[in-house]
PDB file of C-alpha atoms in Angstrom:
ATOM      1  CA  UNK A   1     106.885  92.633 131.798  1.00 83.00           C
ATOM      2  CA  UNK A   2     106.688  89.385 129.866  1.00 88.00           C
ATOM      3  CA  UNK A   3     103.097  90.289 128.870  1.00 89.00           C
ATOM      4  CA  UNK A   4     104.853  94.233 127.272  1.00 89.00           C
ATOM      5  CA  UNK A   5     107.544  92.020 125.658  1.00 90.00           C
ATOM      6  CA  UNK A   6     104.689  89.405 124.631  1.00 91.00           C
ATOM      7  CA  UNK A   7     102.233  92.207 123.248  1.00 92.00           C
ATOM      8  CA  UNK A   8     105.259  94.262 121.818  1.00 91.00           C
ATOM      9  CA  UNK A   9     106.318  90.552 119.140  1.00 92.00           C
ATOM     10  CA  UNK A  10     102.697  90.684 118.439  1.00 93.00           C
ATOM     11  CA  UNK A  11     102.267  93.834 116.863  1.00 91.00           C
ATOM     12  CA  UNK A  12     105.451  93.007 115.142  1.00 92.00           C
ATOM     13  CA  UNK A  13     103.658  89.812 113.797  1.00 93.00           C
ATOM     14  CA  UNK A  14     101.334  92.543 112.495  1.00 93.00           C
ATOM     15  CA  UNK A  15     102.925  93.885 110.694  1.00 92.00           C
ATOM     16  CA  UNK A  16     104.672  92.375 108.740  1.00 94.00           C
ATOM     17  CA  UNK A  17     101.561  90.584 107.541  1.00 95.00           C
ATOM     18  CA  UNK A  18     100.128  93.910 106.673  1.00 94.00           C
ATOM     19  CA  UNK A  19     103.092  94.539 105.050  1.00 94.00           C
ATOM     20  CA  UNK A  20     102.358  91.412 102.575  1.00 96.00           C
ATOM     21  CA  UNK A  21      98.568  92.211 102.523  1.00 96.00           C
ATOM     22  CA  UNK A  22      99.242  95.649 101.066  1.00 93.00           C
ATOM     23  CA  UNK A  23     102.593  94.199  99.269  1.00 96.00           C
ATOM     24  CA  UNK A  24      99.699  91.867  97.277  1.00 97.00           C
ATOM     25  CA  UNK A  25      97.616  95.140  96.540  1.00 94.00           C
ATOM     26  CA  UNK A  26     100.223  96.968  95.468  1.00 94.00           C
ATOM     27  CA  UNK A  27     102.085  94.302  93.557  1.00 97.00           C
ATOM     28  CA  UNK A  28     104.847  96.323  95.762  1.00 95.00           C
ATOM     29  CA  UNK A  29     107.697  94.411  97.852  1.00 96.00           C
ATOM     30  CA  UNK A  30     106.863  96.318 100.767  1.00 94.00           C
ATOM     31  CA  UNK A  31     109.853  95.078 104.112  1.00 94.00           C
ATOM     32  CA  UNK A  32     109.900  97.455 106.006  1.00 93.00           C
ATOM     33  CA  UNK A  33     107.836 100.121 108.623  1.00 91.00           C
ATOM     34  CA  UNK A  34     108.142 103.525 109.973  1.00 93.00           C
ATOM     35  CA  UNK A  35     108.110 103.584 113.411  1.00 91.00           C
ATOM     36  CA  UNK A  36     106.214 107.471 114.645  1.00 94.00           C
ATOM     37  CA  UNK A  37     106.730 107.657 118.256  1.00 92.00           C
ATOM     38  CA  UNK A  38     104.834 110.924 119.891  1.00 94.00           C
ATOM     39  CA  UNK A  39     107.065 111.566 123.243  1.00 93.00           C
ATOM     40  CA  UNK A  40     105.661 114.549 124.585  1.00 93.00           C
ATOM     41  CA  UNK A  41     105.669 113.692 128.106  1.00 89.00           C
ATOM     42  CA  UNK A  42     108.563 112.406 128.768  1.00 88.00           C
ATOM     43  CA  UNK A  43     110.653 112.536 131.279  1.00 83.00           C
ATOM     44  CA  UNK A  44     113.718 111.248 133.048  1.00 81.00           C
ATOM     45  CA  UNK A  45     111.581 109.512 135.714  1.00 85.00           C
ATOM     46  CA  UNK A  46     110.083 107.449 132.943  1.00 84.00           C
ATOM     47  CA  UNK A  47     114.262 106.202 132.270  1.00 81.00           C
ATOM     48  CA  UNK A  48     112.882 102.689 135.592  1.00 87.00           C
ATOM     49  CA  UNK A  49     114.878  99.974 135.338  1.00 88.00           C
ATOM     50  CA  UNK A  50     111.822  97.960 134.240  1.00 89.00           C
ATOM     51  CA  UNK A  51     111.728 100.500 131.109  1.00 86.00           C
ATOM     52  CA  UNK A  52     115.250  99.943 130.217  1.00 86.00           C
ATOM     53  CA  UNK A  53     114.730  95.929 130.546  1.00 88.00           C
ATOM     54  CA  UNK A  54     111.501  96.737 128.142  1.00 88.00           C
ATOM     55  CA  UNK A  55     113.454  98.415 126.211  1.00 86.00           C
ATOM     56  CA  UNK A  56     116.167  95.496 125.483  1.00 87.00           C
ATOM     57  CA  UNK A  57     113.752  93.017 124.883  1.00 89.00           C
ATOM     58  CA  UNK A  58     112.651  94.868 122.515  1.00 89.00           C
ATOM     59  CA  UNK A  59     115.134  95.808 120.770  1.00 86.00           C
ATOM     60  CA  UNK A  60     116.543  92.159 121.628  1.00 87.00           C
ATOM     61  CA  UNK A  61     112.987  90.711 119.972  1.00 89.00           C
ATOM     62  CA  UNK A  62     113.503  92.771 116.818  1.00 87.00           C
ATOM     63  CA  UNK A  63     116.543  92.044 116.092  1.00 86.00           C
ATOM     64  CA  UNK A  64     116.396  88.150 116.891  1.00 89.00           C
ATOM     65  CA  UNK A  65     112.767  87.812 115.394  1.00 87.00           C
ATOM     66  CA  UNK A  66     112.891  90.751 112.296  1.00 88.00           C
ATOM     67  CA  UNK A  67     116.294  92.133 111.665  1.00 85.00           C
ATOM     68  CA  UNK A  68     116.361  95.076 108.702  1.00 88.00           C
ATOM     69  CA  UNK A  69     112.689  95.738 109.208  1.00 90.00           C
ATOM     70  CA  UNK A  70     112.183  99.553 110.601  1.00 89.00           C
ATOM     71  CA  UNK A  71     112.669 101.231 108.196  1.00 92.00           C
ATOM     72  CA  UNK A  72     112.465 104.303 109.208  1.00 93.00           C
ATOM     73  CA  UNK A  73     112.194 105.790 113.145  1.00 93.00           C
ATOM     74  CA  UNK A  74     111.233 109.326 114.132  1.00 95.00           C
ATOM     75  CA  UNK A  75     110.285 110.542 118.428  1.00 95.00           C
ATOM     76  CA  UNK A  76     108.471 113.118 117.589  1.00 96.00           C
ATOM     77  CA  UNK A  77     108.011 115.805 119.882  1.00 95.00           C
ATOM     78  CA  UNK A  78     111.276 114.864 122.033  1.00 93.00           C
ATOM     79  CA  UNK A  79     111.749 117.264 124.883  1.00 93.00           C
ATOM     80  CA  UNK A  80     115.237 118.597 124.306  1.00 88.00           C
ATOM     81  CA  UNK A  81     116.458 116.556 127.357  1.00 87.00           C
ATOM     82  CA  UNK A  82     116.275 113.995 124.630  1.00 88.00           C
ATOM     83  CA  UNK A  83     116.972 115.239 122.216  1.00 87.00           C
ATOM     84  CA  UNK A  84     120.114 116.513 124.068  1.00 85.00           C
ATOM     85  CA  UNK A  85     120.436 112.609 125.222  1.00 84.00           C
ATOM     86  CA  UNK A  86     119.696 111.327 121.969  1.00 88.00           C
ATOM     87  CA  UNK A  87     123.105 113.263 120.027  1.00 87.00           C
ATOM     88  CA  UNK A  88     125.325 111.597 122.903  1.00 85.00           C
ATOM     89  CA  UNK A  89     123.650 108.189 122.040  1.00 85.00           C
ATOM     90  CA  UNK A  90     124.057 108.614 118.036  1.00 85.00           C
ATOM     91  CA  UNK A  91     127.383 109.611 117.911  1.00 84.00           C
ATOM     92  CA  UNK A  92     128.153 105.665 119.891  1.00 81.00           C
ATOM     93  CA  UNK A  93     125.950 104.022 116.533  1.00 80.00           C
ATOM     94  CA  UNK A  94     126.838 103.037 113.555  1.00 83.00           C
ATOM     95  CA  UNK A  95     125.822 104.974 110.398  1.00 87.00           C
ATOM     96  CA  UNK A  96     123.056 103.299 108.874  1.00 85.00           C
ATOM     97  CA  UNK A  97     121.303 102.572 112.580  1.00 83.00           C
ATOM     98  CA  UNK A  98     122.010 106.698 112.849  1.00 86.00           C
ATOM     99  CA  UNK A  99     120.389 107.186 109.094  1.00 89.00           C
ATOM    100  CA  UNK A 100     117.709 105.082 110.076  1.00 91.00           C
ATOM    101  CA  UNK A 101     116.166 107.036 113.619  1.00 91.00           C
ATOM    102  CA  UNK A 102     114.984 110.729 113.977  1.00 93.00           C
ATOM    103  CA  UNK A 103     114.790 112.332 117.424  1.00 94.00           C
ATOM    104  CA  UNK A 104     112.682 115.774 116.627  1.00 92.00           C
ATOM    105  CA  UNK A 105     111.354 118.019 118.815  1.00 91.00           C
ATOM    106  CA  UNK A 106     109.399 120.784 116.421  1.00 91.00           C
ATOM    107  CA  UNK A 107     106.770 119.744 113.867  1.00 93.00           C
ATOM    108  CA  UNK A 108     108.277 122.483 112.222  1.00 91.00           C
ATOM    109  CA  UNK A 109     111.062 119.375 111.604  1.00 91.00           C
ATOM    110  CA  UNK A 110     109.310 116.509 112.291  1.00 94.00           C
ATOM    111  CA  UNK A 111     105.933 116.822 109.407  1.00 96.00           C
ATOM    112  CA  UNK A 112     108.337 118.393 106.966  1.00 95.00           C
ATOM    113  CA  UNK A 113     110.210 114.372 107.862  1.00 94.00           C
ATOM    114  CA  UNK A 114     107.225 112.396 107.886  1.00 96.00           C
ATOM    115  CA  UNK A 115     105.626 113.929 104.112  1.00 96.00           C
ATOM    116  CA  UNK A 116     109.499 112.911 102.632  1.00 94.00           C
ATOM    117  CA  UNK A 117     108.525 109.017 104.131  1.00 94.00           C
ATOM    118  CA  UNK A 118     105.177 108.559 104.064  1.00 94.00           C
ATOM    119  CA  UNK A 119     101.644 110.635 102.457  1.00 94.00           C
ATOM    120  CA  UNK A 120      99.797 112.812 104.200  1.00 96.00           C
ATOM    121  CA  UNK A 121      96.778 110.839 104.412  1.00 95.00           C
ATOM    122  CA  UNK A 122      99.231 108.435 106.179  1.00 93.00           C
ATOM    123  CA  UNK A 123      99.165 110.752 108.987  1.00 94.00           C
ATOM    124  CA  UNK A 124      96.193 111.074 111.358  1.00 94.00           C
ATOM    125  CA  UNK A 125      94.839 114.568 112.158  1.00 94.00           C
ATOM    126  CA  UNK A 126      95.479 115.026 114.902  1.00 92.00           C
ATOM    127  CA  UNK A 127      99.084 115.062 113.513  1.00 94.00           C
ATOM    128  CA  UNK A 128      98.509 117.129 110.763  1.00 94.00           C
ATOM    129  CA  UNK A 129      97.774 114.465 108.519  1.00 95.00           C
ATOM    130  CA  UNK A 130      94.330 113.367 107.073  1.00 96.00           C
ATOM    131  CA  UNK A 131      94.334 109.979 108.627  1.00 93.00           C
ATOM    132  CA  UNK A 132      91.682 109.910 111.524  1.00 93.00           C
ATOM    133  CA  UNK A 133      93.345 110.092 115.029  1.00 89.00           C
ATOM    134  CA  UNK A 134      94.368 106.774 116.706  1.00 79.00           C
ATOM    135  CA  UNK A 135      94.701 107.948 119.781  1.00 70.00           C
ATOM    136  CA  UNK A 136      91.968 106.040 122.748  1.00 64.00           C
ATOM    137  CA  UNK A 137      90.773 109.652 123.583  1.00 63.00           C
ATOM    138  CA  UNK A 138      89.888 109.763 119.907  1.00 54.00           C
ATOM    139  CA  UNK A 139      86.332 109.071 119.238  1.00 52.00           C
ATOM    140  CA  UNK A 140      87.523 109.317 115.629  1.00 50.00           C
ATOM    141  CA  UNK A 141      89.314 106.900 115.589  1.00 46.00           C
ATOM    142  CA  UNK A 142      87.744 103.723 116.838  1.00 45.00           C
TER     143      UNK A 142
END
């Protein structure tokens, strides 16, 4: 578990570094990032106590060390049960947090929403964009 939490912190540090580099390159201050999580294949069996501990640890790390860095989070290809669960959970969150998180099942919905916050050349081809694929299985992303 500790290795996963350290890896998440490394990812966050790398995102901050990349935002800084991109700020210099573009001449525009970039302080937030967009996270896209593909939830295809998710099911309740994956919602274990360890998984919940990891999610809470990630949230705590982000809140303590990277406040307000998340610009938007998209959970795409969400199974119905996850979408329904999110509707219940989101009603308990404040408006500012809700505005940052989208849980979408249908590509017809999430693809257009992604295009509202990024350009097509930033979306991997496997998701309908023009960027190289990121998946381990893809030779193109290497």
